């Protein structure tokens, strides 16, 4: 298995910086407008130079792409838009040679409606063993014309769809993503097989999609607001699945990261017990507004909830589902909430970018591992995707009020002056989502040439983070600081200070300034929305 060469611990994942690749939008090797594995392979030197330890790939499997590949038709095949299985194997091997582990994304809650199992289930009819792998039910009402229960969707809209023979099937997401029945032994066996399939191909880890949703109330009883347990979120039985997955991963030395959105920290930590998942995404941190008190509380809560189970924290600012950091931090409301996403929310990009730079240093200095979503190292803003080009089902299912998630999924700009119309994303002119016309300054080549760029900041920060023993997993302690300033000590003489107040802040006594997200003022004070790393 690929264990990237990190200096501080044998458990590389406890301090890793993991770069999230959204393959459709990273680099287009064959010029058809869609990013692919050939494109990633060609850009591996870029990722190695950036200094990341591992790559998490959102699903690259065969898929009709109704939900960006989270509708998987075959977990053992690579979608032709992305390449071939042989190419994925090469990519895993080449990344490993560059000291970079590969994490694949497994989607166990649902499959595509084009998956062989679901097609068989539709054909086989009510009461068949094929239907037992899903949640098929007769409807309610006199003629079965009403859905079997009232469960709310994760994507707004209905959670049940009726098939021509009159039965309904459950889908927490789109109708093209039928939910699997996790109390069925074949469903469990199949996924363990799929895990083995990818571990045997040398992947270092697996990201688990919708990890808290797999098991459902056996009677599929109605959802009653405020009652415990929820009929499909975080059911106790789910832990049994992860215990057997952990035993399997341990055979290969592979690690898990769970997509666990749970506000209750004690319930969240249960997924991270020593015989379950290694890590889970920190969505409380991702959703937290740019506010010193709120951030400090979130950091403290995170560390407190991870400590009893001995799991390292993860720090996440952005991913393919949420608003780009530079845009979010420039808004009046700097937190993130799916429910309040609207078109045309004003933002001050200069302010947001300044804060995103400071947030990069904050995040990379905290104890644990860090997830870096592609394009964040370029400071990309959320793009305004024209209405007629939007593809995300979240937009359509909201009745058009939610702009959806395409704005953070726009193909990366690589070359400011590329001959083609896609800033060097690929040889074609038309990427699958249009890039804004003013993205030349964000291009990798421009930023490489500019020591003040976001890319230069990330490169330097990652380099230091690798070489300084104070970073990564380990203790941290808060230092006294003025209102609105976060200052902490990571041991080994390493300090981090972030000024979120309006006033310039005096730096604590120190020897050397290692890195700053922006210049100090003429009096040597730390300006607002700026962060520094100091050697004590
Ligand atoms: C979470 C993924 O991150 C998101 O993109 C997807 O739409 C849902 N799970 C459903 O698989």
Coordinates of C-alpha atoms and ligand atoms in Angstrom, one line a residue:
X1 CA 0.0 0.0 0.0
X2 CA 1.1 3.5 -0.7
X3 CA 2.3 5.1 2.5
X4 CA 3.5 8.6 1.8
X5 CA 6.8 9.5 3.3
X6 CA 5.9 12.0 6.1
X7 CA 8.4 12.8 8.7
X8 CA 6.6 12.8 12.0
X9 CA 4.7 9.5 12.5
X10 CA 4.3 6.0 11.0
X11 CA 0.6 6.8 10.6
X12 CA 1.0 9.1 7.7
X13 CA -2.7 10.0 7.7
X14 CA -2.5 11.5 11.2
X15 CA -0.8 14.6 9.7
X16 CA -1.3 14.3 6.0
X17 CA -2.2 17.1 3.6
X18 CA -4.7 15.5 1.3
X19 CA -5.5 17.2 -2.0
X20 CA -9.0 16.6 -3.3
X21 CA -9.1 15.9 -7.1
X22 CA -12.5 16.4 -8.8
X23 CA -11.3 14.6 -11.9
X24 CA -13.9 16.1 -14.3
X25 CA -12.4 19.5 -13.7
X26 CA -8.8 19.0 -12.9
X27 CA -7.0 18.5 -16.3
X28 CA -8.3 17.3 -19.6
X29 CA -5.8 15.0 -21.3
X30 CA -7.7 14.1 -24.4
X31 CA -9.2 17.5 -25.2
X32 CA -12.9 16.5 -25.0
X33 CA -13.8 19.1 -22.4
X34 CA -13.9 16.7 -19.5
X35 CA -11.0 16.2 -17.1
X36 CA -9.6 12.7 -17.0
X37 CA -7.0 10.4 -15.5
X38 CA -4.6 11.1 -18.4
X39 CA -4.8 14.8 -17.4
X40 CA -4.1 14.0 -13.7
X41 CA -1.1 11.8 -14.6
X42 CA 0.4 14.6 -16.7
X43 CA 0.0 17.0 -13.8
X44 CA 1.4 14.7 -11.1
X45 CA 4.6 16.8 -11.0
X46 CA 2.5 19.8 -10.1
X47 CA 1.0 17.9 -7.2
X48 CA 4.3 16.6 -6.1
X49 CA 5.8 20.1 -6.2
X50 CA 2.8 21.5 -4.3
X51 CA 3.8 19.1 -1.6
X52 CA 0.7 17.0 -0.8
X53 CA 0.8 13.6 0.8
X54 CA -2.2 12.0 -0.8
X55 CA -5.0 12.6 -3.4
X56 CA -8.6 12.0 -2.8
X57 CA -10.4 11.4 -6.0
X58 CA -14.2 11.9 -6.1
X59 CA -15.8 8.9 -7.9
X60 CA -14.2 8.0 -11.2
X61 CA -16.4 4.9 -11.7
X62 CA -18.7 4.1 -14.6
X63 CA -21.6 6.5 -14.1
X64 CA -24.4 8.3 -16.0
X65 CA -23.1 11.4 -14.1
X66 CA -26.6 12.5 -12.9
X67 CA -24.9 13.5 -9.7
X68 CA -21.3 14.1 -10.8
X69 CA -20.4 10.4 -10.5
X70 CA -22.0 9.8 -7.1
X71 CA -24.4 7.7 -9.1
X72 CA -22.2 4.6 -9.6
X73 CA -23.2 2.0 -12.3
X74 CA -20.1 -0.2 -11.7
X75 CA -17.7 0.2 -8.8
X76 CA -15.1 -1.9 -10.5
X77 CA -15.0 0.1 -13.8
X78 CA -13.6 3.5 -14.6
X79 CA -15.9 5.7 -16.6
X80 CA -14.7 6.1 -20.2
X81 CA -14.9 9.8 -19.8
X82 CA -12.1 9.5 -17.3
X83 CA -10.1 6.7 -18.8
X84 CA -9.7 3.0 -18.1
X85 CA -9.1 0.8 -15.1
X86 CA -5.5 0.2 -16.4
X87 CA -5.0 3.9 -16.4
X88 CA -6.2 4.2 -12.8
X89 CA -3.8 1.5 -11.9
X90 CA -1.0 3.4 -13.6
X91 CA -2.0 6.6 -11.8
X92 CA -2.0 4.9 -8.4
X93 CA 1.5 3.4 -9.1
X94 CA 2.9 6.7 -10.5
X95 CA 1.5 8.7 -7.6
X96 CA 3.0 6.3 -5.1
X97 CA 6.4 6.6 -6.8
X98 CA 6.1 10.4 -6.3
X99 CA 5.4 9.7 -2.6
X100 CA 1.7 10.4 -2.9
X101 CA -1.1 8.0 -1.8
X102 CA -4.4 7.7 -3.6
X103 CA -7.7 7.7 -1.8
X104 CA -10.8 6.5 -3.7
X105 CA -14.3 7.5 -3.0
X106 CA -16.8 4.7 -2.2
X107 CA -20.5 5.4 -2.4
X108 CA -22.2 2.7 -0.3
X109 CA -25.6 4.4 0.4
X110 CA -26.9 4.2 -3.1
X111 CA -26.1 3.1 -6.7
X112 CA -27.0 4.5 -10.1
X113 CA -30.4 3.4 -11.5
X114 CA -28.2 2.0 -14.3
X115 CA -26.3 -0.4 -11.9
X116 CA -27.0 -4.0 -12.9
X117 CA -28.6 -4.7 -9.5
X118 CA -31.2 -2.0 -9.9
X119 CA -32.0 -2.9 -13.5
X120 CA -32.5 -6.5 -12.4
X121 CA -34.7 -5.3 -9.5
X122 CA -37.0 -3.4 -11.9
X123 CA -37.3 -6.4 -14.2
X124 CA -37.8 -8.9 -11.4
X125 CA -40.9 -7.3 -9.9
X126 CA -42.5 -7.0 -6.5
X127 CA -41.5 -9.5 -3.8
X128 CA -38.4 -10.7 -5.7
X129 CA -35.0 -11.3 -4.2
X130 CA -33.6 -8.7 -6.6
X131 CA -35.8 -6.0 -5.1
X132 CA -34.7 -7.0 -1.6
X133 CA -31.4 -5.3 -2.1
X134 CA -33.2 -2.0 -2.3
X135 CA -36.0 -0.5 -0.4
X136 CA -39.1 -1.3 -2.5
X137 CA -42.5 -0.8 -0.9
X138 CA -46.1 -0.6 -1.8
X139 CA -47.5 3.0 -1.5
X140 CA -49.9 4.3 1.0
X141 CA -53.4 5.6 0.2
X142 CA -56.3 3.7 -1.2
X143 CA -54.5 2.7 -4.4
X144 CA -51.0 3.0 -3.2
X145 CA -50.7 6.4 -4.8
X146 CA -48.9 8.0 -1.9
X147 CA -45.3 7.4 -1.0
X148 CA -44.6 4.8 1.7
X149 CA -43.3 7.4 4.2
X150 CA -42.6 11.1 4.6
X151 CA -38.8 11.1 4.8
X152 CA -37.2 14.4 3.8
X153 CA -34.6 14.2 1.1
X154 CA -30.9 15.2 1.4
X155 CA -31.4 17.1 -1.8
X156 CA -34.9 18.7 -1.3
X157 CA -37.9 17.1 -3.1
X158 CA -39.2 13.6 -2.9
X159 CA -37.4 10.5 -1.5
X160 CA -39.7 7.9 -3.2
X161 CA -40.3 7.2 -6.9
X162 CA -43.1 4.9 -8.2
X163 CA -42.3 2.3 -10.8
X164 CA -44.8 1.1 -13.5
X165 CA -45.8 -2.0 -11.5
X166 CA -47.0 0.3 -8.7
X167 CA -44.2 -0.2 -6.1
X168 CA -42.1 2.7 -4.8
X169 CA -38.4 2.7 -4.1
X170 CA -36.4 4.9 -1.7
X171 CA -33.8 7.4 -2.8
X172 CA -32.4 9.9 -0.3
X173 CA -30.9 11.8 -3.2
X174 CA -32.1 11.8 -6.8
X175 CA -34.4 9.2 -8.3
X176 CA -31.4 8.0 -10.3
X177 CA -29.7 7.1 -7.0
X178 CA -31.7 4.3 -5.4
X179 CA -30.7 3.5 -1.8
X180 CA -29.3 0.1 -1.0
X181 CA -30.8 -2.1 1.7
X182 CA -27.9 -2.4 4.2
X183 CA -29.6 -5.1 6.2
X184 CA -29.2 -7.4 3.2
X185 CA -26.1 -9.6 3.5
X186 CA -25.3 -9.4 -0.2
X187 CA -25.1 -5.6 0.0
X188 CA -22.5 -5.9 2.7
X189 CA -20.6 -8.7 1.0
X190 CA -20.5 -6.8 -2.3
X191 CA -19.1 -3.6 -0.7
X192 CA -16.4 -5.6 1.2
X193 CA -15.5 -7.1 -2.1
X194 CA -15.3 -3.6 -3.7
X195 CA -13.1 -2.4 -0.9
X196 CA -10.8 -5.4 -1.5
X197 CA -10.8 -4.7 -5.2
X198 CA -9.4 -1.2 -4.7
X199 CA -7.0 -2.0 -1.8
X200 CA -5.6 -4.7 -4.0
X201 CA -4.9 -2.0 -6.6
X202 CA -2.7 -0.2 -4.1
X203 CA -4.9 2.6 -2.8
X204 CA -3.9 4.1 0.5
X205 CA -7.4 4.9 1.6
X206 CA -11.1 5.2 1.0
X207 CA -13.4 8.1 1.5
X208 CA -16.9 6.9 2.5
X209 CA -19.7 8.9 0.9
X210 CA -22.8 9.7 3.0
X211 CA -21.3 7.6 5.7
X212 CA -24.0 8.2 8.4
X213 CA -26.9 7.3 6.2
X214 CA -26.5 3.7 5.2
X215 CA -28.8 1.9 7.7
X216 CA -32.5 2.7 7.9
X217 CA -35.2 2.2 10.4
X218 CA -36.4 -1.4 9.7
X219 CA -40.0 -0.3 9.5
X220 CA -39.2 2.8 7.5
X221 CA -41.4 4.7 10.0
X222 CA -42.2 8.3 9.4
X223 CA -39.9 11.1 10.4
X224 CA -41.0 13.0 13.4
X225 CA -39.1 16.2 14.0
X226 CA -37.0 16.2 17.2
X227 CA -37.4 12.5 18.0
X228 CA -34.5 10.1 18.4
X229 CA -33.2 8.2 16.7
X230 CA -33.7 9.7 13.3
X231 CA -35.1 7.0 10.9
X232 CA -32.2 7.2 8.6
X233 CA -29.4 9.4 10.0
X234 CA -26.8 7.8 12.3
X235 CA -28.6 4.6 13.3
X236 CA -26.7 2.6 15.9
X237 CA -26.5 -0.5 13.6
X238 CA -24.2 1.4 11.2
X239 CA -21.2 0.9 13.5
X240 CA -21.2 -2.8 12.9
X241 CA -20.6 -2.2 9.2
X242 CA -17.6 0.0 9.9
X243 CA -16.1 -2.4 12.4
X244 CA -16.0 -5.1 9.7
X245 CA -14.7 -2.6 7.2
X246 CA -11.9 -1.6 9.6
X247 CA -10.8 -5.2 10.0
X248 CA -10.6 -5.5 6.3
X249 CA -8.7 -2.2 5.8
X250 CA -6.2 -3.3 8.5
X251 CA -5.3 -6.3 6.4
X252 CA -4.1 -3.8 3.7
X253 CA -2.9 -1.0 5.9
X254 CA -5.6 1.2 4.3
X255 CA -7.3 4.1 6.0
X256 CA -10.8 5.5 5.9
X257 CA -12.2 9.0 5.9
X258 CA -15.9 9.3 6.5
X259 CA -18.3 11.9 5.2
X260 CA -20.1 12.2 8.5
X261 CA -22.3 15.4 8.8
X262 CA -23.5 15.2 12.5
X263 CA -23.8 18.2 14.7
X264 CA -23.7 16.0 17.9
X265 CA -20.0 15.7 18.7
X266 CA -20.4 12.6 20.9
X267 CA -22.3 10.8 18.1
X268 CA -19.7 11.9 15.6
X269 CA -16.8 10.6 17.6
X270 CA -18.4 7.1 17.7
X271 CA -17.4 6.7 14.1
X272 CA -13.8 7.3 15.1
X273 CA -13.5 4.6 17.8
X274 CA -10.3 2.7 17.4
X275 CA -12.0 -0.2 15.6
X276 CA -14.0 1.9 13.2
X277 CA -13.0 4.8 10.8
X278 CA -9.6 6.4 11.1
X279 CA -10.8 9.9 10.3
X280 CA -13.9 11.9 9.3
X281 CA -14.3 15.3 7.7
X282 CA -14.6 18.2 10.0
X283 CA -17.7 19.9 8.7
X284 CA -18.2 22.0 11.8
X285 CA -15.0 23.8 10.9
X286 CA -15.9 24.1 7.3
X287 CA -19.2 25.7 8.2
X288 CA -17.9 28.0 10.8
X289 CA -18.0 31.7 10.1
X290 CA -14.8 33.8 10.0
X291 CA -15.0 34.9 13.6
X292 CA -12.3 34.4 16.3
X293 CA -14.6 33.2 19.1
X294 CA -16.6 30.9 16.9
X295 CA -13.4 29.4 15.3
X296 CA -11.7 29.0 18.7
X297 CA -14.8 27.2 20.1
X298 CA -14.9 25.0 17.0
X299 CA -11.3 24.1 17.3
X300 CA -11.6 23.3 21.0
X301 CA -14.7 21.2 20.4
X302 CA -13.0 19.4 17.6
X303 CA -10.0 18.5 19.7
X304 CA -12.1 17.6 22.7
X305 CA -14.4 15.3 20.7
X306 CA -11.5 13.5 19.0
X307 CA -9.3 13.0 22.1
X308 CA -11.3 10.3 23.9
X309 CA -11.2 8.0 20.8
X310 CA -7.6 8.8 20.0
X311 CA -8.4 9.9 16.4
X312 CA -6.7 12.8 14.7
X313 CA -8.8 15.8 13.7
X314 CA -9.2 16.9 10.1
X315 CA -9.4 20.5 8.9
X316 CA -11.4 21.3 5.9
X317 CA -12.2 24.7 4.3
X318 CA -13.9 23.6 1.1
X319 CA -14.9 20.7 -1.1
X320 CA -16.9 20.0 -4.3
X321 CA -20.2 20.5 -2.5
X322 CA -19.7 23.9 -0.9
X323 CA -19.0 27.6 -1.8
X324 CA -15.4 28.4 -2.5
X325 CA -13.6 29.9 0.5
X326 CA -12.6 33.2 -1.1
X327 CA -16.2 33.9 -2.0
X328 CA -17.7 32.8 1.3
X329 CA -15.3 34.8 3.4
X330 CA -16.0 37.9 1.5
X331 CA -19.8 37.8 2.3
X332 CA -21.7 39.3 5.1
X333 CA -22.5 35.8 6.4
X334 CA -19.2 34.0 6.3
X335 CA -20.5 30.6 7.5
X336 CA -21.7 27.8 5.2
X337 CA -25.2 26.4 5.1
X338 CA -26.7 24.4 2.2
X339 CA -30.2 25.8 3.2
X340 CA -29.3 29.4 2.6
X341 CA -27.4 29.2 -0.7
X342 CA -28.9 31.8 -3.1
X343 CA -28.0 33.4 -6.4
X344 CA -26.3 36.7 -6.4
X345 CA -25.2 36.9 -2.8
X346 CA -22.8 39.9 -2.8
X347 CA -19.2 39.3 -1.9
X348 CA -16.0 41.3 -1.5
X349 CA -13.5 39.1 -3.2
X350 CA -10.4 41.1 -2.1
X351 CA -11.5 40.7 1.5
X352 CA -12.5 37.0 1.1
X353 CA -9.1 36.3 -0.6
X354 CA -7.2 38.0 2.2
X355 CA -9.1 35.9 4.7
X356 CA -8.7 32.7 2.7
X357 CA -4.9 33.3 2.8
X358 CA -5.0 33.7 6.6
X359 CA -7.3 30.7 6.9
X360 CA -4.8 28.6 4.9
X361 CA -2.1 29.2 7.5
X362 CA -4.5 28.7 10.4
X363 CA -5.7 25.4 9.0
X364 CA -2.3 24.1 8.1
X365 CA -1.0 24.8 11.6
X366 CA -3.8 22.9 13.5
X367 CA -3.1 19.5 14.9
X368 CA -4.2 16.7 12.5
X369 CA -4.6 16.3 8.8
X370 CA -5.8 18.9 6.2
X371 CA -8.0 18.5 3.1
X372 CA -7.2 20.9 0.3
X373 CA -9.8 21.0 -2.5
X374 CA -8.4 21.6 -6.0
X375 CA -8.3 25.2 -6.9
X376 CA -8.2 26.4 -3.3
X377 CA -4.4 26.7 -3.7
X378 CA -5.2 29.1 -6.6
X379 CA -7.7 31.1 -4.5
X380 CA -10.4 30.5 -7.1
X381 CA -13.7 32.2 -6.3
X382 CA -17.1 30.6 -6.8
X383 CA -17.9 30.9 -10.5
X384 CA -21.3 32.2 -11.7
X385 CA -22.3 29.4 -14.0
X386 CA -24.9 30.6 -16.6
X387 CA -28.4 29.2 -15.9
X388 CA -28.5 27.2 -19.1
X389 CA -25.2 25.5 -18.3
X390 CA -26.0 24.4 -14.7
X391 CA -25.8 20.6 -14.3
X392 CA -26.1 20.0 -10.6
X393 CA -29.3 18.2 -9.6
X394 CA -29.4 20.2 -6.3
X395 CA -30.2 23.3 -8.3
X396 CA -33.1 21.6 -10.2
X397 CA -34.5 19.8 -7.2
X398 CA -34.6 23.1 -5.2
X399 CA -37.1 24.5 -7.8
X400 CA -34.3 26.7 -9.1
X401 CA -33.7 28.7 -5.9
X402 CA -30.4 27.0 -5.0
X403 CA -27.6 27.8 -7.5
X404 CA -26.3 24.3 -6.9
X405 CA -22.7 23.2 -6.6
X406 CA -21.3 23.8 -10.1
X407 CA -19.8 27.2 -9.1
X408 CA -17.0 25.4 -7.2
X409 CA -16.6 22.6 -9.8
X410 CA -15.4 24.8 -12.8
X411 CA -12.4 23.4 -14.6
X412 CA -9.0 24.7 -13.3
X413 CA -7.1 27.4 -15.2
X414 CA -3.5 26.2 -15.9
X415 CA -2.2 28.7 -18.5
X416 CA -3.2 32.4 -18.6
X417 CA -2.5 32.8 -22.3
X418 CA -3.3 29.3 -23.6
X419 CA -4.2 29.0 -27.2
X420 CA -7.4 27.2 -26.5
X421 CA -10.3 28.7 -24.8
X422 CA -9.9 26.9 -21.5
X423 CA -6.8 28.3 -19.9
X424 CA -4.8 25.2 -20.7
X425 CA -7.4 22.9 -18.9
X426 CA -7.4 20.8 -22.2
X427 CA -6.8 21.1 -25.9
X428 CA -10.5 21.6 -26.6
X429 CA -12.2 25.0 -26.5
X430 CA -15.3 24.1 -24.5
X431 CA -14.9 22.7 -21.0
X432 CA -17.9 20.9 -19.6
X433 CA -18.6 23.9 -17.4
X434 CA -17.7 27.4 -18.7
X435 CA -14.8 29.2 -17.0
X436 CA -15.3 32.9 -16.2
X437 CA -13.7 35.3 -18.6
X438 CA -11.5 37.0 -15.9
X439 CA -9.7 33.9 -14.7
X440 CA -6.3 34.5 -16.4
X441 CA -4.8 35.9 -13.2
X442 CA -5.7 32.7 -11.4
X443 CA -3.9 30.4 -13.8
X444 CA -1.2 28.2 -12.4
X445 CA 1.6 29.6 -14.7
X446 CA 0.8 33.2 -13.7
X447 CA 0.8 32.3 -10.0
X448 CA 4.0 30.3 -10.3
X449 CA 5.7 33.4 -11.5
X450 CA 4.3 35.6 -8.7
X451 CA 5.9 35.2 -5.2
X452 CA 2.9 37.0 -3.7
X453 CA 0.3 34.6 -5.2
X454 CA -2.0 32.2 -3.3
X455 CA -0.2 29.3 -5.0
X456 CA 3.2 30.6 -3.8
X457 CA 1.8 30.8 -0.2
X458 CA 0.5 27.3 -0.3
X459 CA 3.7 25.9 -1.7
X460 CA 5.8 27.6 0.9
X461 CA 3.4 26.6 3.7
X462 CA 3.3 23.0 2.7
X463 CA 7.1 22.9 2.5
X464 CA 7.5 24.3 5.9
X465 CA 4.7 22.1 7.3
X466 CA 6.7 19.1 6.1
X467 CA 10.0 20.2 7.6
X468 CA 8.9 21.7 10.9
X469 CA 8.4 19.1 13.6
X470 CA 5.7 21.2 15.4
X471 CA 3.1 20.8 12.7
X472 CA 0.7 17.9 12.2
X473 CA -0.7 15.7 14.9
X474 CA 0.3 16.6 18.5
X475 CA -0.6 19.1 21.2
X476 CA -1.5 22.8 20.9
X477 CA -2.0 25.4 23.5
X478 CA -3.7 28.8 23.2
X479 CA -1.6 31.9 24.0
X480 CA -3.0 35.0 25.6
X481 CA -4.1 37.3 22.8
X482 CA -6.3 40.4 22.3
X483 CA -10.0 40.1 21.5
X484 CA -10.4 38.8 18.0
X485 CA -6.9 37.3 17.7
X486 CA -6.2 33.6 17.7
X487 CA -2.7 32.7 18.9
X488 CA -1.4 29.2 19.7
X489 CA 1.7 27.3 20.4
X490 CA 2.4 24.0 18.6
X491 CA 5.5 23.1 20.6
X492 CA 9.0 22.8 19.0
X493 CA 9.0 26.6 19.1
X494 CA 6.3 27.0 16.6
X495 CA 3.6 29.7 17.0
X496 CA 0.6 30.7 14.8
X497 CA -1.2 34.0 15.1
X498 CA -4.3 35.0 13.2
X499 CA -5.8 38.5 13.5
X500 CA -9.6 38.4 12.9
X501 CA -10.2 41.8 14.6
X502 CA -10.4 45.2 13.0
X503 CA -7.3 46.5 14.8
X504 CA -3.7 45.7 14.0
X505 CA -2.3 43.3 16.6
X506 CA 1.0 43.1 18.5
X507 CA 2.8 39.8 17.8
X508 CA 3.9 37.7 20.7
X509 CA 7.7 37.7 21.5
X510 CA 9.4 35.6 18.8
X511 CA 12.7 35.0 17.1
X512 CA 11.9 34.7 13.4
X513 CA 8.9 35.2 11.2
X514 CA 8.6 32.0 9.2
X515 CA 5.7 32.8 6.9
X516 CA 3.0 35.5 6.7
X517 CA -0.3 35.5 4.7
X518 CA 0.2 39.2 4.0
X519 CA 2.7 42.0 4.9
X520 CA 3.0 43.3 8.5
X521 CA 2.3 47.0 8.8
X522 CA 4.9 49.7 9.0
X523 CA 5.1 49.3 12.8
X524 CA 5.5 45.6 12.6
X525 CA 1.9 44.9 13.7
X526 CA -0.2 42.1 12.3
X527 CA -3.0 43.7 10.2
X528 CA -6.6 42.5 10.2
X529 CA -7.4 39.2 8.4
X530 CA -3.7 38.2 8.3
X531 CA -1.9 35.2 9.8
X532 CA 1.7 34.4 10.6
X533 CA 3.8 31.5 11.6
X534 CA 6.6 32.4 14.0
X535 CA 9.6 30.7 15.5
X536 CA 9.5 31.4 19.2
Ligands
LIG1 C1 -21.9 13.6 -0.8 C2 -21.1 14.0 -2.0 O1 -20.0 14.8 -1.6 C3 -22.0 14.8 -2.9 O2 -21.4 15.4 -3.9 C4 -23.1 13.8 -3.4 O3 -24.0 14.5 -4.1 C5 -23.8 13.1 -2.2 N1 -23.0 12.7 -1.2 C6 -24.6 11.9 -2.7 O4 -23.8 10.9 -3.0

